[in-house]
GROMACS .gro file of C-alpha atoms in nm:
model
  382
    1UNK     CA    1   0.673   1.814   4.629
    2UNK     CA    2   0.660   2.158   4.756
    3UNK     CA    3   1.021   2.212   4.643
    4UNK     CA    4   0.947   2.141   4.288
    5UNK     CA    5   0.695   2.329   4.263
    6UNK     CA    6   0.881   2.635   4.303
    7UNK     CA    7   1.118   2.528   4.027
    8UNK     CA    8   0.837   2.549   3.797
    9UNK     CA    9   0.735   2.862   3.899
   10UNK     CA   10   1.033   3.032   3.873
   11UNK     CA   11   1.124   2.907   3.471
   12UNK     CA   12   0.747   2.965   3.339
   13UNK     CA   13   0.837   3.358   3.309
   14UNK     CA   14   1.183   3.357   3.092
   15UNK     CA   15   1.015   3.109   2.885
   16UNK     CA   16   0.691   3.439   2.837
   17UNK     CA   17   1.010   3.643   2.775
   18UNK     CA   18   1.172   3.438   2.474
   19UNK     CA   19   0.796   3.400   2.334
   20UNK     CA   20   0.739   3.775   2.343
   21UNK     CA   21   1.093   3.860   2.209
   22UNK     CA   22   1.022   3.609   1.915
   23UNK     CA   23   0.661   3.765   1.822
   24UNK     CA   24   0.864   4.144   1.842
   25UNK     CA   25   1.126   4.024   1.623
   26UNK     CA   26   0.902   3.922   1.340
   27UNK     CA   27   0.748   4.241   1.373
   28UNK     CA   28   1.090   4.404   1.272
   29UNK     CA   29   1.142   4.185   1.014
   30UNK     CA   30   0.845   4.194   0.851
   31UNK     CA   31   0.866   4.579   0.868
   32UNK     CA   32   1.221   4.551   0.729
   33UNK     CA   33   1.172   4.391   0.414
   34UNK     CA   34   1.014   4.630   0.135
   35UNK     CA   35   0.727   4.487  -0.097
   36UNK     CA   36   0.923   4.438  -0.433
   37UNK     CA   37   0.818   4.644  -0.734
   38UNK     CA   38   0.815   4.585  -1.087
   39UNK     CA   39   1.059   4.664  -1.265
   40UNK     CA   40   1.010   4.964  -1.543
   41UNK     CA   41   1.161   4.956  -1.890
   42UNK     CA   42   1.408   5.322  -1.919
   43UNK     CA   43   1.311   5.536  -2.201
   44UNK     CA   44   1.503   5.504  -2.553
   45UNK     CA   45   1.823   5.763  -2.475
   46UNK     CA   46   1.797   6.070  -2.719
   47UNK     CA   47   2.074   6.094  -2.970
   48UNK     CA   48   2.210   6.301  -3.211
   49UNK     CA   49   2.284   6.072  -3.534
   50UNK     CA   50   2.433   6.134  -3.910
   51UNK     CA   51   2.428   5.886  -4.151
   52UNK     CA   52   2.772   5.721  -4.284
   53UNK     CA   53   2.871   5.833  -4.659
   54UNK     CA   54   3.143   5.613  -4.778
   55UNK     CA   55   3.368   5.772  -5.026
   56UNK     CA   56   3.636   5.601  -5.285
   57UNK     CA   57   3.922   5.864  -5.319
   58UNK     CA   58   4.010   6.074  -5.022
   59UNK     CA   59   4.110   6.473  -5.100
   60UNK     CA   60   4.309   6.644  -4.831
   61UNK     CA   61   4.303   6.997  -4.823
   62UNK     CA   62   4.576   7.155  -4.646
   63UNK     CA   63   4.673   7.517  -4.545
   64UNK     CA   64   5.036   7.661  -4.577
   65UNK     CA   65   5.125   7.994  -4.429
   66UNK     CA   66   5.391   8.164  -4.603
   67UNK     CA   67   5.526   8.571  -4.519
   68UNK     CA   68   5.526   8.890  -4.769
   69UNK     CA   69   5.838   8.979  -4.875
   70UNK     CA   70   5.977   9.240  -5.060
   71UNK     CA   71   6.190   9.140  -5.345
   72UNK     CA   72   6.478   9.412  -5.260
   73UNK     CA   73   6.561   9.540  -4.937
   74UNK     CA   74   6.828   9.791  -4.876
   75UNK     CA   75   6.977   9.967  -4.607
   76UNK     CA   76   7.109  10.330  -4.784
   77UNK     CA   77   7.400  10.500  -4.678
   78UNK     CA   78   7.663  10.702  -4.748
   79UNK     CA   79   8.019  10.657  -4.870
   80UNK     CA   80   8.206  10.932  -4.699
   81UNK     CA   81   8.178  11.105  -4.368
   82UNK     CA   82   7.959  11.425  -4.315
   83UNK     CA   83   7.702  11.630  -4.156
   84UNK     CA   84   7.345  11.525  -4.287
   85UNK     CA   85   7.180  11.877  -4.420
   86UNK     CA   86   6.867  11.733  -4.581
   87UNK     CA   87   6.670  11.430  -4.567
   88UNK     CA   88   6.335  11.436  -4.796
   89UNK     CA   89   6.111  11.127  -4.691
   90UNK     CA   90   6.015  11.013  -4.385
   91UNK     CA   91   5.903  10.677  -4.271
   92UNK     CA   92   5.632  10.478  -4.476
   93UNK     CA   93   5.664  10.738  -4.757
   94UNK     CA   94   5.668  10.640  -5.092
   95UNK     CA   95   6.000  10.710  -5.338
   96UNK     CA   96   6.041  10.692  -5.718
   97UNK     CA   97   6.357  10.533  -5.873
   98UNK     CA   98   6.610  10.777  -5.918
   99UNK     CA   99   6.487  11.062  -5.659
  100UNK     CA  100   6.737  11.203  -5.329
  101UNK     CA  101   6.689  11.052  -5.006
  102UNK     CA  102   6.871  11.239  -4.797
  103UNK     CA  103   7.214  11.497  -4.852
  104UNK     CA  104   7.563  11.615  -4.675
  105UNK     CA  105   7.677  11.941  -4.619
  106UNK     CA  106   7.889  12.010  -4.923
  107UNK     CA  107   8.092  12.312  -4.774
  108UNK     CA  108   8.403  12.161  -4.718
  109UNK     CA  109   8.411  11.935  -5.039
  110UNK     CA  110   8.354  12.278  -5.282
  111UNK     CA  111   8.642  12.421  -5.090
  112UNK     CA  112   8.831  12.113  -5.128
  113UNK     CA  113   8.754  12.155  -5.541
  114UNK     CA  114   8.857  12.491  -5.550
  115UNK     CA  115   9.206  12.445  -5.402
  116UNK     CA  116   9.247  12.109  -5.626
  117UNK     CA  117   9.161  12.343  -5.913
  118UNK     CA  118   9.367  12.636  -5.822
  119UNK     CA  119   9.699  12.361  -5.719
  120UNK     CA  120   9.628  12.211  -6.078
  121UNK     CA  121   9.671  12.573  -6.303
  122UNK     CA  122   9.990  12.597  -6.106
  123UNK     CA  123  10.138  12.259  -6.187
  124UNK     CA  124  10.018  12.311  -6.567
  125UNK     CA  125  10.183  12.683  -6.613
  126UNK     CA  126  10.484  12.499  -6.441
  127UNK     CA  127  10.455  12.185  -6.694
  128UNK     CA  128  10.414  12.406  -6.988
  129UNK     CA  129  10.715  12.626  -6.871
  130UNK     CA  130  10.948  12.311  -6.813
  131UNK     CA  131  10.825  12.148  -7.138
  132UNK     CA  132  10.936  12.487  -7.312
  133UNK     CA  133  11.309  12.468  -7.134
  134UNK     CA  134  11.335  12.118  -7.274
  135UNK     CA  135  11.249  12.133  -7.604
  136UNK     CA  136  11.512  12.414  -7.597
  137UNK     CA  137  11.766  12.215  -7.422
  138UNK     CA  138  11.703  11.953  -7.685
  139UNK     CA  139  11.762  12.180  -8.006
  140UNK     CA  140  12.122  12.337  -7.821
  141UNK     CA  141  12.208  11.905  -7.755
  142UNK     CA  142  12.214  11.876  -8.157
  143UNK     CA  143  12.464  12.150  -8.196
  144UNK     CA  144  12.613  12.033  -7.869
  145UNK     CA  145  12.601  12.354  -7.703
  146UNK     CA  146  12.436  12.234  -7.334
  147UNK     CA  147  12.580  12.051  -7.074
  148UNK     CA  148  12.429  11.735  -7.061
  149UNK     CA  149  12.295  11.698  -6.680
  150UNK     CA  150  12.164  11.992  -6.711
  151UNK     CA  151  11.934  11.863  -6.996
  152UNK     CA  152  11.890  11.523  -6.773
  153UNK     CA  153  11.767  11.736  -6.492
  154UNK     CA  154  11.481  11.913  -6.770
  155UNK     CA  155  11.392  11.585  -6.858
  156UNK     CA  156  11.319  11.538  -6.508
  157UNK     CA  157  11.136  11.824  -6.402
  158UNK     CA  158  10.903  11.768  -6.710
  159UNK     CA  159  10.824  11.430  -6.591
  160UNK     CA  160  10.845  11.526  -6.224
  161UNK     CA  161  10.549  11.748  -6.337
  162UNK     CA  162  10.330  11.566  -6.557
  163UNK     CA  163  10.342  11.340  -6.262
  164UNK     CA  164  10.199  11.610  -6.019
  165UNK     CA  165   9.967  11.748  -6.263
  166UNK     CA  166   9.821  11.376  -6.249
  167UNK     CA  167   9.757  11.338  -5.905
  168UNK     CA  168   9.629  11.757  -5.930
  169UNK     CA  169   9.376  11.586  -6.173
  170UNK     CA  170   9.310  11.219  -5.986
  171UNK     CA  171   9.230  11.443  -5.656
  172UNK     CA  172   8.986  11.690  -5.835
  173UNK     CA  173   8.762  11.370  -5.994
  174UNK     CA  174   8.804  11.176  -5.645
  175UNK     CA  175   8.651  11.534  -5.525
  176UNK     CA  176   8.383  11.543  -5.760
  177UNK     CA  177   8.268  11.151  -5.681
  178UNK     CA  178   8.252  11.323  -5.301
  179UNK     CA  179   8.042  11.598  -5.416
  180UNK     CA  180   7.825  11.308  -5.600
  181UNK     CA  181   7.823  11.080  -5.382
  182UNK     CA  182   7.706  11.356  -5.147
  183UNK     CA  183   7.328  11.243  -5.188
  184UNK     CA  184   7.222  10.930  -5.230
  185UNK     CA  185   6.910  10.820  -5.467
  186UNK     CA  186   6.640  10.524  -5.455
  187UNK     CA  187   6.754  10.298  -5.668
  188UNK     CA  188   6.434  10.115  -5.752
  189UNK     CA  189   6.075  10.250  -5.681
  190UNK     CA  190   6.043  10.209  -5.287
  191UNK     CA  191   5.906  10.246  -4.937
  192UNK     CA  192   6.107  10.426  -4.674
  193UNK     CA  193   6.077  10.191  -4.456
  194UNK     CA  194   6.277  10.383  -4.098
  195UNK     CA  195   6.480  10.653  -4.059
  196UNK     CA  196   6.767  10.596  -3.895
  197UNK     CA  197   6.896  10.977  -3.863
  198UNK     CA  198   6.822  11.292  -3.871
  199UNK     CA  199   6.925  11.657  -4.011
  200UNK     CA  200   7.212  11.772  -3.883
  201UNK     CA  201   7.389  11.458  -3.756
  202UNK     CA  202   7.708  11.371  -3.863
  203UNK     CA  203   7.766  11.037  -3.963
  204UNK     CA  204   8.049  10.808  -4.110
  205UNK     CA  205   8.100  10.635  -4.367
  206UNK     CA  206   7.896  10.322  -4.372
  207UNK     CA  207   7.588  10.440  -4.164
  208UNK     CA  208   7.279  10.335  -4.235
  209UNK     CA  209   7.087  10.635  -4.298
  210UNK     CA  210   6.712  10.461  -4.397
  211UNK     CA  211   6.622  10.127  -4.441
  212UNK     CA  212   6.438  10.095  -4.844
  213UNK     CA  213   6.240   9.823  -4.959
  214UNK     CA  214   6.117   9.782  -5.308
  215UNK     CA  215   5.716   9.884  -5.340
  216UNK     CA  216   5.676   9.665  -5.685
  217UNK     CA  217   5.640   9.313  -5.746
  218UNK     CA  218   5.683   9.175  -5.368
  219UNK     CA  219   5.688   8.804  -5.362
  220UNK     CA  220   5.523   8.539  -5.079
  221UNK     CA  221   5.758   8.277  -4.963
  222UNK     CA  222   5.561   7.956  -4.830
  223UNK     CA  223   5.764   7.636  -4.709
  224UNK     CA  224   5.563   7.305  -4.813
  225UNK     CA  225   5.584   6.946  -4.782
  226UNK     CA  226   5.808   6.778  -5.063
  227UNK     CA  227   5.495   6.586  -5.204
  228UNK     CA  228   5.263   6.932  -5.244
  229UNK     CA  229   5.587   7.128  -5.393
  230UNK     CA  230   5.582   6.890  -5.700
  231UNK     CA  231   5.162   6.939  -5.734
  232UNK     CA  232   5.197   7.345  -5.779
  233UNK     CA  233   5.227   7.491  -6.047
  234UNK     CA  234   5.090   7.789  -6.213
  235UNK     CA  235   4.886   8.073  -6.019
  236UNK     CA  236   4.858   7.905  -5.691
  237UNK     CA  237   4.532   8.003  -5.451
  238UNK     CA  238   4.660   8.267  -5.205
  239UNK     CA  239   4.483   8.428  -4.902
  240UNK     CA  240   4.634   8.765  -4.754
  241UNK     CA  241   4.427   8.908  -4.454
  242UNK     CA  242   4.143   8.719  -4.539
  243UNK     CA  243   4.136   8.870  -4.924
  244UNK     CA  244   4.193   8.630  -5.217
  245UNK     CA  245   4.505   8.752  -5.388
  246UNK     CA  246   4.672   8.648  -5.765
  247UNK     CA  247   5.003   8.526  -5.801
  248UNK     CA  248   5.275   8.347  -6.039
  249UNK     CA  249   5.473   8.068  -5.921
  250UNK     CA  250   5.849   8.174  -6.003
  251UNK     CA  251   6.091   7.948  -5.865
  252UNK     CA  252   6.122   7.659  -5.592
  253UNK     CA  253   6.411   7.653  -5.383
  254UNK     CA  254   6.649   7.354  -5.475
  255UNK     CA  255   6.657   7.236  -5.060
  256UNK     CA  256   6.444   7.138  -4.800
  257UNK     CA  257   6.511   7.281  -4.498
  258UNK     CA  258   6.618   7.091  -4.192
  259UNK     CA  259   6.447   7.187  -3.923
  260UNK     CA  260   6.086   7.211  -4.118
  261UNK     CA  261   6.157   6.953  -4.352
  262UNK     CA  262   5.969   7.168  -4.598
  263UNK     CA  263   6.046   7.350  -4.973
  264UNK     CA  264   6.016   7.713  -5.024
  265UNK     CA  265   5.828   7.835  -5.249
  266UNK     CA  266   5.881   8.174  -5.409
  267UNK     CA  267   5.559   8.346  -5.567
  268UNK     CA  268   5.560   8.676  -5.714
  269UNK     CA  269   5.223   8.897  -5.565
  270UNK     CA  270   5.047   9.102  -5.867
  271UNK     CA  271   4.984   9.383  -5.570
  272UNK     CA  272   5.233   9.588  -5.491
  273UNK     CA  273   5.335   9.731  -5.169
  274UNK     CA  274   5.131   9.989  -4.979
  275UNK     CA  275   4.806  10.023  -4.724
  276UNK     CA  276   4.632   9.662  -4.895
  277UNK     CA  277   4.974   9.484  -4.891
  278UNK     CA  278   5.253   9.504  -4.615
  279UNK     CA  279   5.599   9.370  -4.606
  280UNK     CA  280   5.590   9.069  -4.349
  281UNK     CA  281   5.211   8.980  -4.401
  282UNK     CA  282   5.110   8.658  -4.364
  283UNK     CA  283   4.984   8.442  -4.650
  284UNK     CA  284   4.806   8.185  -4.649
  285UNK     CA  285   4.826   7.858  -4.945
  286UNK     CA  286   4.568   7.640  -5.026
  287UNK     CA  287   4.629   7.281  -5.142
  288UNK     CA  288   4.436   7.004  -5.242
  289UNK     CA  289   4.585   6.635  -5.355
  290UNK     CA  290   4.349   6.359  -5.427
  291UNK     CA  291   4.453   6.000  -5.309
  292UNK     CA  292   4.250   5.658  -5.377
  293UNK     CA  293   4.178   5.528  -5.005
  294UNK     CA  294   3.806   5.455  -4.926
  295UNK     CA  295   3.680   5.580  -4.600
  296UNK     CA  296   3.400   5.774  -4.422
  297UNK     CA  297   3.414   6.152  -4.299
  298UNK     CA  298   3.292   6.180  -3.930
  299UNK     CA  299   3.267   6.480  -3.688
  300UNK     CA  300   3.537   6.476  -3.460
  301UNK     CA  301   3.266   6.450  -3.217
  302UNK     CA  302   3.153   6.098  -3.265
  303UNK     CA  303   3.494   5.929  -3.198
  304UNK     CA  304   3.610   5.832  -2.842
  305UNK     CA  305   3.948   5.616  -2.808
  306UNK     CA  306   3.980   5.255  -2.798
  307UNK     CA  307   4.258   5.013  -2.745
  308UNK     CA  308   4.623   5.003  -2.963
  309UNK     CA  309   4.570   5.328  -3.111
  310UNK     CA  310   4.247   5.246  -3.258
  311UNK     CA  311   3.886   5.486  -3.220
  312UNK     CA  312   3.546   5.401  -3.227
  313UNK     CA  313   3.220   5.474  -3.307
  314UNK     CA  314   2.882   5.423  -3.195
  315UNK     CA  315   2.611   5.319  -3.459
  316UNK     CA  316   2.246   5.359  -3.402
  317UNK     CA  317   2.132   5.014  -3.537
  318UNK     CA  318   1.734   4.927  -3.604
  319UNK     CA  319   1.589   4.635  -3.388
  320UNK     CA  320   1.263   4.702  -3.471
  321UNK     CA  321   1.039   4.923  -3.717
  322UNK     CA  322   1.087   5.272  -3.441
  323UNK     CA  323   1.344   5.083  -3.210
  324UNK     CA  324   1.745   5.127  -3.210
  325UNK     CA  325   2.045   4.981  -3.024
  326UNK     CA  326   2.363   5.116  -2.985
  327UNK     CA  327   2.661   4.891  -3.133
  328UNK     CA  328   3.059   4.981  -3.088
  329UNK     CA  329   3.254   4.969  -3.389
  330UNK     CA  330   3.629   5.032  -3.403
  331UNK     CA  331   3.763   5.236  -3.660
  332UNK     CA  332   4.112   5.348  -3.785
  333UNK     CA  333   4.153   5.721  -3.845
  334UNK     CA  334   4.333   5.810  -4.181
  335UNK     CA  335   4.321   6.139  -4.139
  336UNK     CA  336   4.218   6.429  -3.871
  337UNK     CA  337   4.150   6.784  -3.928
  338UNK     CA  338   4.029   7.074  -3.716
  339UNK     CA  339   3.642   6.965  -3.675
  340UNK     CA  340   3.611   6.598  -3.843
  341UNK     CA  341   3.834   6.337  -3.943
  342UNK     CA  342   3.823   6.056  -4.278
  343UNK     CA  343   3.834   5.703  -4.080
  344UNK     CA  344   3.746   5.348  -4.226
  345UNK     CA  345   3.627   5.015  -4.083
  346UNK     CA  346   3.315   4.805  -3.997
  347UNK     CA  347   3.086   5.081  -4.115
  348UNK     CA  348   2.857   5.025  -4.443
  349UNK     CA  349   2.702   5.323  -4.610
  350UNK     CA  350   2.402   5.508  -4.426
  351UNK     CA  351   2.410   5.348  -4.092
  352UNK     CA  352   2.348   5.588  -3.857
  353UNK     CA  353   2.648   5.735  -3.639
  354UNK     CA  354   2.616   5.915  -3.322
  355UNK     CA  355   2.762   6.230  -3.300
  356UNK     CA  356   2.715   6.329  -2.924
  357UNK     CA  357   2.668   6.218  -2.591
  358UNK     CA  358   2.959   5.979  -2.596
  359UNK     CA  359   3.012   6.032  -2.255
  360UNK     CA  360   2.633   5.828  -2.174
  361UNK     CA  361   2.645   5.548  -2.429
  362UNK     CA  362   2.697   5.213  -2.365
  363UNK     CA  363   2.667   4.923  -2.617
  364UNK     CA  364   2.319   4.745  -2.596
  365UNK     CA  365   2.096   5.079  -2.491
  366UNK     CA  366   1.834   5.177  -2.655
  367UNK     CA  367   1.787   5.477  -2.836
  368UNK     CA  368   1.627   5.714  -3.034
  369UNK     CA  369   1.769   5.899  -3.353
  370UNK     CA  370   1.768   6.221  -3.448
  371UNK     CA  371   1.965   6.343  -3.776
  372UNK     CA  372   2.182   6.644  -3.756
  373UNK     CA  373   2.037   6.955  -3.913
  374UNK     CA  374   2.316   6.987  -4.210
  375UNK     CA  375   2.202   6.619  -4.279
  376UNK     CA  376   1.835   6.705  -4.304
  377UNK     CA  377   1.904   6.952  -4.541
  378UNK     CA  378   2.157   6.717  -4.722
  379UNK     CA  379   1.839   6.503  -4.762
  380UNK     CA  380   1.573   6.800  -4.846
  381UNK     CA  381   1.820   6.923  -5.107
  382UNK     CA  382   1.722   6.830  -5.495
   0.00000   0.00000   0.00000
């Protein structure tokens, strides 16, 4: 007896242990678990919406840029060698058909003329003199009187002569064409474009001297697609530095070129060259072509990408009389341009597409609409 009783005593204390742990553990636990709340409804999201205009033929508009060009561009020179003297324009300055550019030093080739000159009186007092020996040597043949070489070698000095006096003449006009060709003219009414030279330079035949281009009736030179070169016609719409400009469709080129895969047009400018108009500008053509393919314009802003090269759309549907959903619609894009493209699909006329906050939308939310301002005043207008 006395031994079991101090068994007993010795278990009664774990088992106060395990009953205290148990009562601190349900303390944690109960602290542990929060008191569950109920659950709040999120406010409609705030979108930006347009409504869907579906139209039956589809007009592209489409921009060409093109270059100025002068019709005639030269580079002048001159034909013979010589020291420049005089040169009258310099570069941008305007030139009038006709009027000197620029001039040799002449010196040499007067010099040159008067020796030719002086060498061809000689040969002509010799000619005459010969010429005056045969025609005596011919009346002494009929009575037989002259030896007959010596009225062979008359006959040959006259020729002999009339051969020099040739040449005398053939170098005095070559001369002259020098003496011409001296200074060279504008050939049409012009723009110096450069100077290559100056006064007092001696050049050679051949060397560019200034660089001309012609000042009336310049032309623009635009490459377009096949399919828009057989639509113009007429006086195309041209833009030059922002300015509308007129001009007459002349000619289209007979080849597409192969690295644009575009026709050049050629259209002559009413404006001619000068401060409003420069050689090399660039032009700008305006196109429009009308095809049957209903669709819906959209702001480049309301698509995001879908799956096999399809977009999509979200549509701000009505579940309620103020209450809207957001559905996804896929659409196929037939054409894109800078700020919007023309797409078609699931989309009937006036629903409501959203045109921002893509990146926060998800099918099913709720939302609330708000037109874009150019579709308010679409709506306020008469």
């Amino acid at each position: 007896m006395p031994a079991r009783s101090r068994i007993i005593l010795r278990t009664l204390p774990s088992a106060g242990i395990i009953l205290a742990s148990a009562a601190v553990l349900g303390a944690v636990v109960s602290l542990s678990e929060p008191e569950q709340e109920t659950p709040r409804e999120s406010p409609p999201l705030g979108v930006t919406v347009t409504p869907a205009q579906w139209d039956d033929t589809l007009t592209i508009t489409t921009r060409y840029q093109g270059e100025v060009r002068a019709r005639q561009r030269i580079d002048l020179s001159f034909d013979i060698a010589g020291t420049i003297e005089r040169i009258e324009y310099a570069d941008g300055g305007p030139i009038d058909a006709g009027s000197p550019v620029a001039s040799l030093d002449t010196s040499r080739l007067e010099a040159d003329l008067s020796r030719l000159l002086a060498a061809r009186d000689a040969q002509t007092a010799d000619l005459d003199f010969a010429e005056r020996t045969l025609s005596r040597f011919e009346n002494l043949a009929e009575a037989s009187a002259v030896n007959e070489q010596e009225f062979d070698e008359a006959q040959s000095a006259v020729t002999r002569l009339r051969a020099l006096l040739a040449r005398a003449e053939a170098d005095i006009e070559r001369t002259r064409i020098d003496l011409q060709e001296s200074t060279i003219y504008a050939p049409f009414d012009a723009i110096v474009v450069r100077r290559h030279t100056d006064v007092g330079a001696n050049v050679l035949s051949g060397t560019g001297v200034a660089t001309l281009i012609e000042r009336s009736n310049p032309e623009a030179r635009i490459g377009v697609t096949p399919e828009d070169a057989q639509q113009i016609q007429g006086e195309p719409n041209l833009s030059i530095r922002g300015k509308a400009h007129r001009g007459t469709l002349t000619s289209i080129l007979p080849e597409t070129d192969r690295l644009t895969r575009t026709v050049e047009l050629r259209i002559a400018l009413d404006t001619p060259l000068g401060p409003t108009l420069r050689d090399g500008d660039t032009v700008e053509l305006i196109t429009q072509r009308t095809i049957q393919d209903a669709g819906v314009w959209v702001d480049v802003s309301a698509l995001t990408q879908s799956v096999r090269g399809l977009w999509a759309l979200y549509i701000a549907t009505p579940t309620g009389p103020d209450t809207w959903t957001l559905e996804r619609r896929e659409v196929e894009v037939l054409r894109p341009e800078e700020d919007r493209a023309y797409v078609r699909g699931a989309i009937s006329d006036g629903e409501l597409i959203v045109t921002d906050g893509k990146q926060r939308l998800v099918p099913g939310i709720a939302v609330r609409p708000s037109e874009t301002e150019q579709a308010l005043k679409a709506k306020a207008a008469p």
